[in-house]
Tab-separated table of C-alpha atoms and ligand atoms in Angstrom:
chain	number	residue	atom	x	y	z
B	1	MET	CA	-54.466	88.039	-45.790
B	2	GLY	CA	-50.698	88.545	-45.805
B	3	LYS	CA	-48.425	86.591	-48.008
B	4	LEU	CA	-47.364	83.311	-46.403
B	5	PRO	CA	-43.629	83.013	-45.785
B	6	PHE	CA	-41.802	80.798	-48.219
B	7	GLU	CA	-40.999	77.354	-47.006
B	8	ARG	CA	-38.308	75.491	-48.850
B	9	PRO	CA	-39.604	72.162	-50.160
B	10	VAL	CA	-37.766	69.145	-48.837
B	11	ILE	CA	-37.495	65.568	-49.953
B	12	LYS	CA	-37.784	63.345	-46.947
B	13	LYS	CA	-36.819	59.767	-46.438
B	14	LEU	CA	-39.800	57.939	-45.045
B	15	SER	CA	-38.560	56.990	-41.627
B	16	ALA	CA	-41.159	55.441	-39.446
B	17	GLY	CA	-38.960	55.677	-36.380
B	18	MET	CA	-39.112	53.296	-33.492
B	19	PRO	CA	-42.658	52.569	-32.488
B	20	GLY	CA	-43.286	53.027	-28.789
B	21	LYS	CA	-46.052	51.666	-26.619
B	22	PHE	CA	-48.552	53.906	-28.387
B	23	GLY	CA	-47.391	53.322	-31.946
B	24	ILE	CA	-45.339	55.674	-34.038
B	25	LYS	CA	-44.706	59.126	-32.644
B	26	THR	CA	-46.560	61.904	-34.385
B	27	GLY	CA	-45.887	65.637	-34.502
B	28	VAL	CA	-44.843	67.951	-31.729
B	29	ALA	CA	-47.828	69.985	-30.552
B	30	PRO	CA	-47.431	73.694	-29.823
B	31	VAL	CA	-47.406	74.851	-26.190
B	32	SER	CA	-48.758	78.386	-26.374
B	33	HIS	CA	-49.549	79.011	-22.697
B	34	ILE	CA	-48.121	78.162	-19.289
B	35	ASP	CA	-50.751	78.260	-16.541
B	36	ASN	CA	-52.956	80.289	-18.913
B	37	VAL	CA	-50.311	82.964	-19.473
B	38	ALA	CA	-49.287	83.337	-23.121
B	39	VAL	CA	-45.691	82.413	-23.835
B	40	THR	CA	-45.323	85.292	-26.297
B	41	ASP	CA	-46.535	87.779	-23.643
B	42	ILE	CA	-43.935	86.461	-21.209
B	43	ILE	CA	-41.147	86.832	-23.751
B	44	ASN	CA	-42.285	90.304	-24.808
B	45	GLU	CA	-42.302	91.436	-21.198
B	46	HIS	CA	-39.305	89.603	-19.762
B	47	GLY	CA	-37.063	88.898	-22.717
B	48	SER	CA	-35.710	85.711	-24.218
B	49	PRO	CA	-34.495	83.370	-22.931
B	50	VAL	CA	-36.434	83.320	-19.682
B	51	PHE	CA	-37.069	80.670	-17.033
B	52	VAL	CA	-40.649	80.234	-15.847
B	53	ILE	CA	-41.768	78.501	-12.671
B	54	SER	CA	-45.342	77.446	-12.059
B	55	GLU	CA	-46.245	77.895	-8.403
B	56	HIS	CA	-49.401	75.871	-8.981
B	57	THR	CA	-47.379	72.887	-10.240
B	58	LEU	CA	-44.900	73.191	-7.349
B	59	ARG	CA	-47.671	73.031	-4.785
B	60	LYS	CA	-49.652	70.344	-6.557
B	61	THR	CA	-46.599	68.097	-6.955
B	62	PHE	CA	-45.713	68.600	-3.311
B	63	MET	CA	-49.230	67.714	-2.208
B	64	ASP	CA	-49.254	64.589	-4.397
B	65	ALA	CA	-45.971	63.428	-2.859
B	66	LYS	CA	-47.104	64.201	0.670
B	67	ARG	CA	-50.391	62.397	0.217
B	68	ALA	CA	-48.646	59.311	-1.196
B	69	PHE	CA	-46.524	58.986	1.956
B	70	GLU	CA	-48.964	60.163	4.609
B	71	THR	CA	-51.592	57.629	3.554
B	72	ARG	CA	-49.068	54.832	4.100
B	73	TYR	CA	-46.921	55.855	7.064
B	74	PRO	CA	-47.904	57.666	10.272
B	75	LYS	CA	-45.181	60.337	10.556
B	76	VAL	CA	-43.705	61.997	7.476
B	77	ARG	CA	-41.662	65.143	6.871
B	78	PHE	CA	-40.144	66.474	3.654
B	79	ALA	CA	-36.924	68.510	3.721
B	80	TRP	CA	-36.393	70.605	0.613
B	81	SER	CA	-33.097	69.820	-1.140
B	82	TYR	CA	-31.655	73.298	-1.665
B	83	LYS	CA	-29.101	72.357	-4.291
B	84	THR	CA	-31.873	71.160	-6.621
B	85	ASN	CA	-33.254	74.699	-6.854
B	86	TYR	CA	-32.378	77.294	-4.232
B	87	LEU	CA	-34.140	80.296	-5.676
B	88	ASN	CA	-35.618	81.923	-2.585
B	89	ALA	CA	-39.156	82.005	-3.994
B	90	VAL	CA	-39.031	78.282	-4.786
B	91	CYS	CA	-37.692	77.368	-1.331
B	92	SER	CA	-40.366	79.552	0.273
B	93	VAL	CA	-43.173	77.725	-1.535
B	94	PHE	CA	-41.898	74.413	-0.142
B	95	HIS	CA	-41.410	75.881	3.344
B	96	GLN	CA	-44.984	77.211	3.238
B	97	GLU	CA	-46.053	73.657	2.422
B	98	GLY	CA	-44.251	72.463	5.547
B	99	ALA	CA	-40.907	71.252	4.208
B	100	TRP	CA	-37.765	71.634	6.304
B	101	ALA	CA	-34.505	72.660	4.601
B	102	GLU	CA	-31.860	70.163	3.477
B	103	VAL	CA	-28.528	71.840	2.760
B	104	VAL	CA	-25.095	70.609	1.707
B	105	SER	CA	-22.830	73.625	2.285
B	106	GLY	CA	-22.291	76.589	4.572
B	107	PHE	CA	-23.626	78.802	1.773
B	108	GLU	CA	-26.889	76.871	1.496
B	109	TYR	CA	-27.132	76.784	5.287
B	110	GLU	CA	-26.927	80.579	5.428
B	111	LYS	CA	-29.465	80.844	2.631
B	112	ALA	CA	-31.971	78.783	4.625
B	113	LEU	CA	-31.367	80.813	7.804
B	114	ALA	CA	-31.712	84.082	5.878
B	115	LEU	CA	-35.054	82.886	4.483
B	116	GLY	CA	-36.276	82.431	8.043
B	117	VAL	CA	-35.962	78.681	8.475
B	118	ASP	CA	-35.398	77.811	12.136
B	119	GLY	CA	-32.003	76.151	12.652
B	120	GLN	CA	-33.743	73.150	14.230
B	121	ASN	CA	-35.491	72.518	10.914
B	122	ILE	CA	-32.312	72.434	8.866
B	123	ILE	CA	-30.670	69.155	7.901
B	124	PHE	CA	-26.988	69.678	7.205
B	125	ASN	CA	-25.644	67.070	4.767
B	126	GLY	CA	-22.592	66.735	2.579
B	127	PRO	CA	-18.895	65.978	2.865
B	128	GLU	CA	-17.782	69.595	3.316
B	129	LYS	CA	-18.734	71.129	6.609
B	130	THR	CA	-16.080	73.469	7.970
B	131	TYR	CA	-15.306	73.960	11.643
B	132	PRO	CA	-17.182	77.304	11.785
B	133	ASP	CA	-20.084	75.736	9.821
B	134	LEU	CA	-20.381	73.017	12.456
B	135	VAL	CA	-20.061	75.422	15.382
B	136	ARG	CA	-22.959	77.458	13.998
B	137	ALA	CA	-25.080	74.395	13.161
B	138	ILE	CA	-24.605	73.012	16.688
B	139	ASP	CA	-25.444	76.389	18.159
B	140	GLN	CA	-28.675	76.527	16.119
B	141	GLY	CA	-29.658	72.978	17.045
B	142	SER	CA	-29.591	71.726	13.444
B	143	LEU	CA	-29.539	68.067	12.409
B	144	ILE	CA	-26.003	67.241	11.333
B	145	HIS	CA	-25.609	64.192	9.116
B	146	ILE	CA	-22.078	62.895	9.534
B	147	ASP	CA	-20.371	61.902	6.292
B	148	HIS	CA	-16.998	60.564	7.480
B	149	PHE	CA	-14.922	59.861	10.606
B	150	ASP	CA	-12.912	63.090	10.351
B	151	GLU	CA	-16.160	65.016	10.640
B	152	MET	CA	-17.176	62.914	13.633
B	153	TYR	CA	-13.897	63.692	15.416
B	154	MET	CA	-14.295	67.395	14.666
B	155	LEU	CA	-17.802	67.264	16.177
B	156	ASN	CA	-16.442	65.533	19.264
B	157	GLU	CA	-13.815	68.236	19.584
B	158	ILE	CA	-16.358	71.061	19.270
B	159	ALA	CA	-18.745	69.325	21.664
B	160	GLY	CA	-15.901	69.033	24.177
B	161	GLU	CA	-15.090	72.730	23.891
B	162	THR	CA	-18.616	74.142	23.957
B	163	ALA	CA	-20.373	71.700	26.271
B	164	LYS	CA	-23.239	71.551	23.750
B	165	ARG	CA	-24.599	68.212	22.545
B	166	PRO	CA	-24.755	68.165	18.747
B	167	ARG	CA	-27.812	66.413	17.265
B	168	VAL	CA	-26.386	64.027	14.703
B	169	ALA	CA	-27.294	61.274	12.296
B	170	ILE	CA	-24.960	59.123	10.251
B	171	ARG	CA	-25.193	58.870	6.519
B	172	VAL	CA	-25.148	55.237	5.448
B	173	ASN	CA	-24.341	53.921	1.979
B	174	MET	CA	-25.427	50.466	0.938
B	175	ASP	CA	-26.099	47.938	-1.773
B	176	THR	CA	-29.724	48.271	-2.841
B	177	GLY	CA	-29.372	46.259	-6.027
B	178	VAL	CA	-28.725	49.358	-8.153
B	179	TYR	CA	-25.215	49.674	-9.540
B	180	PRO	CA	-22.808	51.319	-9.298
B	181	VAL	CA	-23.366	51.724	-5.559
B	182	TRP	CA	-22.933	55.299	-4.367
B	183	ASP	CA	-20.340	54.486	-1.727
B	184	ARG	CA	-18.376	57.727	-1.576
B	185	PHE	CA	-20.721	59.376	0.920
B	186	GLY	CA	-21.243	58.177	4.463
B	187	PHE	CA	-20.478	54.862	6.105
B	188	ASN	CA	-20.966	51.509	4.434
B	189	TYR	CA	-23.664	49.160	5.682
B	190	GLU	CA	-22.451	45.838	4.343
B	191	ASN	CA	-18.849	45.997	5.548
B	192	GLY	CA	-19.760	47.046	9.086
B	193	GLU	CA	-18.513	50.624	8.856
B	194	ALA	CA	-21.956	52.004	9.717
B	195	TRP	CA	-21.914	50.014	12.968
B	196	ASP	CA	-18.389	51.206	13.643
B	197	ALA	CA	-19.635	54.801	13.335
B	198	ILE	CA	-22.611	54.136	15.617
B	199	ASN	CA	-20.428	52.476	18.253
B	200	ARG	CA	-17.950	55.349	18.234
B	201	ILE	CA	-20.721	57.908	18.655
B	202	MET	CA	-22.217	55.975	21.544
B	203	ALA	CA	-18.792	55.450	23.141
B	204	SER	CA	-17.872	59.129	22.950
B	205	GLY	CA	-21.015	60.094	24.843
B	206	LYS	CA	-20.746	63.617	23.459
B	207	LEU	CA	-23.154	63.419	20.517
B	208	ASP	CA	-26.924	62.826	20.400
B	209	LEU	CA	-27.547	60.168	17.784
B	210	THR	CA	-31.029	61.199	16.640
B	211	GLY	CA	-31.333	59.746	13.145
B	212	LEU	CA	-30.131	57.466	10.376
B	213	HIS	CA	-29.777	58.730	6.833
B	214	THR	CA	-29.153	57.417	3.355
B	215	HIS	CA	-29.336	58.914	-0.128
B	216	ILE	CA	-28.925	56.052	-2.552
B	217	GLY	CA	-28.618	57.921	-5.843
B	218	THR	CA	-30.498	60.196	-8.165
B	219	TYR	CA	-33.090	59.546	-10.875
B	220	MET	CA	-33.633	56.077	-9.401
B	221	LEU	CA	-35.995	54.138	-11.627
B	222	SER	CA	-36.287	51.268	-9.159
B	223	ALA	CA	-38.769	51.836	-6.350
B	224	ASP	CA	-37.725	48.506	-4.860
B	225	ALA	CA	-34.239	49.860	-4.129
B	226	TYR	CA	-35.931	52.127	-1.566
B	227	ARG	CA	-37.618	49.189	0.152
B	228	ILE	CA	-34.176	47.642	0.621
B	229	ALA	CA	-32.719	50.953	1.828
B	230	ALA	CA	-35.554	51.502	4.305
B	231	SER	CA	-35.306	47.979	5.703
B	232	LYS	CA	-31.518	48.227	6.102
B	233	LEU	CA	-31.819	51.487	8.052
B	234	ALA	CA	-34.629	49.948	10.108
B	235	GLU	CA	-32.303	47.020	10.918
B	236	LEU	CA	-29.676	49.467	12.185
B	237	ALA	CA	-32.308	51.199	14.327
B	238	VAL	CA	-33.447	47.872	15.770
B	239	GLY	CA	-29.840	46.882	16.526
B	240	LEU	CA	-29.205	50.234	18.174
B	241	SER	CA	-32.180	49.850	20.437
B	242	ARG	CA	-31.177	46.283	21.287
B	243	LYS	CA	-27.575	47.121	22.086
B	244	TYR	CA	-27.939	50.531	23.724
B	245	GLY	CA	-31.598	50.599	24.747
B	246	GLN	CA	-31.988	53.806	22.781
B	247	GLY	CA	-34.294	54.550	19.883
B	248	ILE	CA	-33.836	57.102	17.131
B	249	ASP	CA	-36.155	59.974	16.231
B	250	TYR	CA	-36.084	59.658	12.472
B	251	ILE	CA	-35.047	57.671	9.436
B	252	ASP	CA	-34.135	59.848	6.460
B	253	ILE	CA	-34.342	58.094	3.090
B	254	GLY	CA	-32.831	60.994	1.128
B	255	GLY	CA	-33.903	61.981	-2.371
B	256	GLY	CA	-33.401	60.493	-5.799
B	257	PHE	CA	-36.923	59.847	-7.080
B	258	ALA	CA	-36.996	60.059	-10.876
B	259	SER	CA	-38.806	62.941	-12.524
B	260	LYS	CA	-40.814	62.458	-15.707
B	261	ASN	CA	-37.946	63.552	-17.951
B	262	THR	CA	-36.720	61.087	-20.548
B	263	LEU	CA	-33.125	59.919	-20.307
B	264	LYS	CA	-31.111	60.066	-23.518
B	265	GLY	CA	-31.274	56.809	-25.414
B	266	ALA	CA	-34.221	55.515	-23.401
B	267	TYR	CA	-36.697	53.411	-25.337
B	268	TYR	CA	-39.772	54.594	-23.455
B	269	SER	CA	-40.428	58.155	-22.390
B	270	GLY	CA	-39.975	59.202	-18.774
B	271	THR	CA	-43.714	59.585	-18.366
B	272	ASP	CA	-44.020	55.845	-19.016
B	273	MET	CA	-40.904	54.757	-17.136
B	274	ALA	CA	-40.624	56.774	-13.940
B	275	PRO	CA	-42.329	55.265	-10.886
B	276	GLU	CA	-45.053	57.367	-9.266
B	277	PHE	CA	-44.777	58.807	-5.749
B	278	ASP	CA	-47.194	56.049	-4.764
B	279	ASP	CA	-44.722	53.375	-5.886
B	280	TYR	CA	-41.855	54.897	-3.901
B	281	ALA	CA	-44.101	55.420	-0.872
B	282	GLU	CA	-45.323	51.842	-1.019
B	283	ALA	CA	-41.759	50.517	-1.151
B	284	ILE	CA	-40.408	52.721	1.652
B	285	SER	CA	-43.342	52.266	4.003
B	286	SER	CA	-43.298	48.504	3.565
B	287	GLY	CA	-39.531	48.465	4.234
B	288	LEU	CA	-40.131	50.255	7.534
B	289	LEU	CA	-43.429	48.697	8.624
B	290	ASN	CA	-42.313	45.141	7.864
B	291	SER	CA	-39.078	45.540	9.838
B	292	SER	CA	-38.672	44.432	13.446
B	293	LEU	CA	-39.331	47.985	14.657
B	294	LYS	CA	-42.191	47.941	17.165
B	295	PRO	CA	-45.153	50.160	16.283
B	296	GLU	CA	-44.412	52.504	19.189
B	297	GLU	CA	-40.772	52.781	18.049
B	298	LEU	CA	-41.600	53.801	14.486
B	299	PRO	CA	-39.434	56.811	13.734
B	300	LEU	CA	-40.362	59.915	11.771
B	301	LEU	CA	-39.802	59.310	8.059
B	302	VAL	CA	-37.857	62.157	6.429
B	303	LEU	CA	-37.664	62.553	2.650
B	304	GLU	CA	-35.245	64.858	0.864
B	305	THR	CA	-36.924	64.658	-2.528
B	306	GLY	CA	-35.534	67.269	-4.918
B	307	ARG	CA	-35.778	66.577	-8.638
B	308	ALA	CA	-39.189	64.888	-8.623
B	309	LEU	CA	-40.777	67.833	-6.780
B	310	VAL	CA	-39.516	70.669	-8.934
B	311	ASP	CA	-38.663	69.428	-12.433
B	312	ASP	CA	-42.192	69.625	-13.853
B	313	ALA	CA	-42.736	73.150	-12.536
B	314	GLY	CA	-39.868	74.678	-14.544
B	315	TYR	CA	-39.852	75.822	-18.178
B	316	LEU	CA	-37.262	77.546	-20.300
B	317	LEU	CA	-38.609	79.789	-23.038
B	318	ALA	CA	-36.263	80.517	-25.899
B	319	THR	CA	-36.204	81.955	-29.412
B	320	VAL	CA	-34.904	80.612	-32.704
B	321	ILE	CA	-31.875	82.654	-33.797
B	322	ALA	CA	-31.306	80.888	-37.099
B	323	ASN	CA	-31.592	77.704	-39.094
B	324	LYS	CA	-28.771	76.223	-41.049
B	325	ARG	CA	-27.667	73.113	-42.860
B	326	LEU	CA	-24.740	71.077	-41.660
B	327	SER	CA	-22.201	69.981	-44.253
B	328	ASP	CA	-24.053	66.763	-44.942
B	329	GLY	CA	-27.361	68.522	-45.400
B	330	ARG	CA	-28.853	67.825	-41.977
B	331	ARG	CA	-31.006	70.551	-40.511
B	332	ALA	CA	-29.876	72.528	-37.480
B	333	THR	CA	-31.808	75.075	-35.440
B	334	ILE	CA	-29.982	77.508	-33.183
B	335	LEU	CA	-31.668	78.822	-30.043
B	336	ASP	CA	-30.709	81.729	-27.793
B	337	ALA	CA	-30.500	79.302	-24.840
B	338	GLY	CA	-27.913	76.552	-24.594
B	339	ILE	CA	-26.205	74.290	-22.125
B	340	ASN	CA	-25.112	77.362	-20.147
B	341	LEU	CA	-28.723	77.351	-18.922
B	342	LEU	CA	-29.602	73.703	-19.446
B	343	PHE	CA	-27.041	71.593	-17.694
B	344	THR	CA	-29.502	68.708	-17.713
B	345	SER	CA	-29.427	68.445	-21.517
B	346	PHE	CA	-26.313	66.302	-21.011
B	347	TRP	CA	-28.582	63.556	-19.619
B	348	TYR	CA	-32.088	64.307	-20.733
B	349	ASP	CA	-33.733	64.258	-24.085
B	350	HIS	CA	-35.664	67.414	-23.232
B	351	GLN	CA	-39.113	68.040	-24.553
B	352	VAL	CA	-38.992	71.043	-26.896
B	353	ASN	CA	-42.294	72.368	-28.233
B	354	PRO	CA	-42.959	75.294	-30.518
B	355	ALA	CA	-44.867	78.107	-28.800
B	356	GLN	CA	-47.031	78.879	-31.806
B	357	PRO	CA	-48.791	76.923	-34.537
B	358	VAL	CA	-46.234	75.506	-36.932
B	359	SER	CA	-46.226	74.072	-40.406
B	360	GLU	CA	-47.137	70.457	-41.018
B	361	HIS	CA	-43.633	69.792	-42.229
B	362	THR	CA	-41.314	67.948	-39.948
B	363	GLU	CA	-37.687	67.202	-40.413
B	364	GLU	CA	-34.953	65.628	-38.384
B	365	THR	CA	-33.348	68.582	-36.640
B	366	THR	CA	-30.546	69.057	-34.152
B	367	ILE	CA	-31.139	71.927	-31.749
B	368	TYR	CA	-28.060	73.914	-30.756
B	369	GLY	CA	-27.566	76.679	-28.235
B	370	PRO	CA	-25.874	80.037	-28.929
B	371	LEU	CA	-22.484	79.297	-27.387
B	372	CYS	CA	-19.248	79.180	-29.360
B	373	MET	CA	-18.620	75.705	-28.131
B	374	ASN	CA	-19.155	72.456	-29.970
B	375	ILE	CA	-20.811	70.626	-27.091
B	376	ASP	CA	-23.609	73.178	-26.904
B	377	VAL	CA	-26.357	70.793	-28.021
B	378	VAL	CA	-29.794	71.318	-26.493
B	379	LYS	CA	-31.401	68.362	-28.205
B	380	GLU	CA	-29.853	65.785	-30.445
B	381	ALA	CA	-31.364	65.020	-33.827
B	382	SER	CA	-35.080	64.388	-33.517
B	383	VAL	CA	-38.107	64.855	-35.699
B	384	MET	CA	-39.238	68.441	-35.207
B	385	PRO	CA	-41.634	70.758	-36.973
B	386	VAL	CA	-39.808	73.251	-39.157
B	387	LEU	CA	-39.186	76.284	-36.941
B	388	LYS	CA	-38.409	79.718	-38.346
B	389	LYS	CA	-36.143	82.506	-37.172
B	390	GLY	CA	-37.935	84.392	-34.403
B	391	ASP	CA	-40.210	81.498	-33.434
B	392	ASN	CA	-40.410	80.769	-29.724
B	393	VAL	CA	-40.003	77.384	-28.117
B	394	VAL	CA	-40.933	75.975	-24.731
B	395	ILE	CA	-38.517	73.532	-23.111
B	396	SER	CA	-40.348	71.626	-20.401
B	397	ARG	CA	-39.363	69.923	-17.139
B	398	VAL	CA	-36.272	71.971	-16.435
B	399	GLY	CA	-36.999	72.983	-12.818
B	400	ALA	CA	-34.387	70.720	-11.235
B	401	TYR	CA	-30.675	71.548	-11.121
B	402	ASN	CA	-30.621	73.984	-14.041
B	403	MET	CA	-31.162	77.131	-11.971
B	404	THR	CA	-28.353	76.111	-9.610
B	405	GLN	CA	-25.875	74.608	-12.067
B	406	TRP	CA	-26.255	77.267	-14.755
B	407	MET	CA	-23.045	78.800	-15.993
B	408	GLN	CA	-22.176	82.423	-16.413
B	409	PHE	CA	-20.363	81.695	-19.655
B	410	ILE	CA	-20.156	84.030	-22.658
B	411	THR	CA	-23.362	85.740	-21.601
B	412	VAL	CA	-25.309	86.555	-18.437
B	413	ARG	CA	-28.036	84.506	-16.820
B	414	PRO	CA	-31.604	85.440	-17.730
B	415	ARG	CA	-34.604	86.453	-15.692
B	416	VAL	CA	-36.623	83.898	-13.772
B	417	ILE	CA	-40.324	84.517	-13.293
B	418	MET	CA	-42.940	82.717	-11.253
B	419	ILE	CA	-46.594	82.438	-12.215
B	420	ASP	CA	-48.692	82.386	-9.046
B	421	PRO	CA	-51.942	80.386	-8.742
B	422	GLU	CA	-53.926	83.549	-9.678
B	423	MET	CA	-51.920	83.697	-12.917
B	424	LYS	CA	-50.023	86.780	-11.765
B	425	VAL	CA	-46.456	86.936	-12.989
B	426	HIS	CA	-43.644	87.798	-10.540
B	427	ILE	CA	-39.970	88.357	-11.270
B	428	ILE	CA	-38.123	86.116	-8.806
B	429	ARG	CA	-34.598	86.630	-10.130
B	430	GLU	CA	-33.421	89.528	-12.238
B	431	ARG	CA	-31.448	89.072	-15.397
B	432	GLU	CA	-27.781	89.552	-14.603
B	433	ARG	CA	-26.069	92.582	-16.131
B	434	LEU	CA	-22.517	93.456	-16.983
B	435	GLU	CA	-22.370	95.371	-13.678
B	436	THR	CA	-23.443	92.245	-11.768
B	437	ILE	CA	-20.323	90.507	-12.991
B	438	ASN	CA	-18.028	93.530	-12.928
B	439	SER	CA	-18.984	94.373	-9.352
B	440	LEU	CA	-17.017	91.310	-8.241
B	441	GLU	CA	-13.903	92.060	-10.256
B	442	LYS	CA	-10.924	94.270	-9.529
B	443	VAL	CA	-8.346	95.476	-12.034
B	444	PRO	CA	-4.924	96.196	-10.481
B	445	GLY	CA	-3.877	99.855	-10.877
B	446	HIS	CA	-1.073	99.171	-13.336
B	447	LEU	CA	-3.510	97.458	-15.730
B	448	ILE	CA	-6.098	100.215	-15.928
B	449	ASN	CA	-4.630	102.144	-18.863
B	450	PHE	CA	-3.858	100.898	-22.299
B	451	SER	CA	-3.686	102.397	-25.744
B	452	LEU	CA	-4.187	100.405	-28.886
P	1	PLP	C1	-28.980	65.974	-4.041
P	1	PLP	C2	-29.478	65.398	-2.780
P	1	PLP	C3	-30.857	65.223	-2.580
P	1	PLP	C4	-31.887	65.477	-3.649
P	1	PLP	O1	-31.758	64.526	-4.655
P	1	PLP	P1	-32.807	64.427	-5.877
P	1	PLP	O2	-32.203	63.405	-6.760
P	1	PLP	O3	-32.848	65.777	-6.517
P	1	PLP	O4	-34.125	64.034	-5.319
P	1	PLP	C5	-31.261	64.750	-1.344
P	1	PLP	N1	-30.364	64.461	-0.363
P	1	PLP	C6	-29.031	64.615	-0.537
P	1	PLP	C7	-28.107	64.290	0.561
P	1	PLP	C8	-28.552	65.086	-1.750
P	1	PLP	O5	-27.221	65.221	-1.911
């Protein structure tokens, strides 16, 4: 047996911590495998840091969500929110499961088309849709969700010029009892602006009003807010049918379901706090079914769930670069992955587990990333097992927003791999290289030469 590495003895204050529902928190268990593939094998093969996506978890989460809604409402369709994670392999899994595409820019729109999504199955949201973006979306028969009056007038103009009838919905913002109200997108319900938008569309006669849309926020811990949102959109649909004798095809409730991540400063963990898909489905279906909509008028229910479908399927594997003591003696561990890759560490208290068996010793530790920047904190002080240089860690529930909001700062972005349901590992995005970055840059001729 080899000599055991020396571990510095520490004197620890007995701090019981805040007891949660299940008593006082105990140690952090190692996570050695993801979908039966060893974490150390992944790092040896693909480097550190590396993002890992579990295809099995993606599909299972999607099926859970779908089942929750389809058992409660007759017509349901998910539209995958591209900005939450637009890696092509991830989008393709959701499209294989039957999800349409929900995009918020010309870039995302092109990405969906290039992946083979039919234009008619693309929902085009967001405040920035350029004239050429709209011309193309109309041409492809996409569902255009109008954000503001200027966009509506531009659509009228294009419709007048091309003699095509754009398929549109209006985005509605509203008070659902959760504050602050997200009122910067779409038309307000309470002050009558939403009706103003509907009346203008109907008066113009140039646009096909096919749907009503809202997206009330993100990481919404209140399922009841969705019941209110669904019933307010249903009221608009009922009013529309009463005034114009015309129904709508769909009501789109947007995204925003909470994932199981724990918000910073939260008393209970996300796994205890976040509503289940069943809770959201119950709230939304009762909002629609208990409205004055007649059974034969019930529209298709569209959901643009992002975060809650993908967060659990994503992991970031990283390696301990060093340990050090801060000036007051507190322990700090530095990883090779920081907020350049983990944008969500600004909001979440991410779960960080060692990838191998660790010593029994625990100590309050702050986990930093590798950047030369003071705000590069992966996890604020928490009781962690004592990790050593070279140890690997697994950061869980990082599938949402990190692989789209990651920064190319100080270093390049790492590889992303996907583990398929047969436990085969696929590279789905290569690690960037210096040439990846340099291929976009140009140095003017007079700057090429220098001597030092
Ligand atoms: C971001 C966004 C979504 C997805 O939101 P999640 O919080 O990730 O579920 C859905 N619809 C619209 C319009 C969005 O902007």
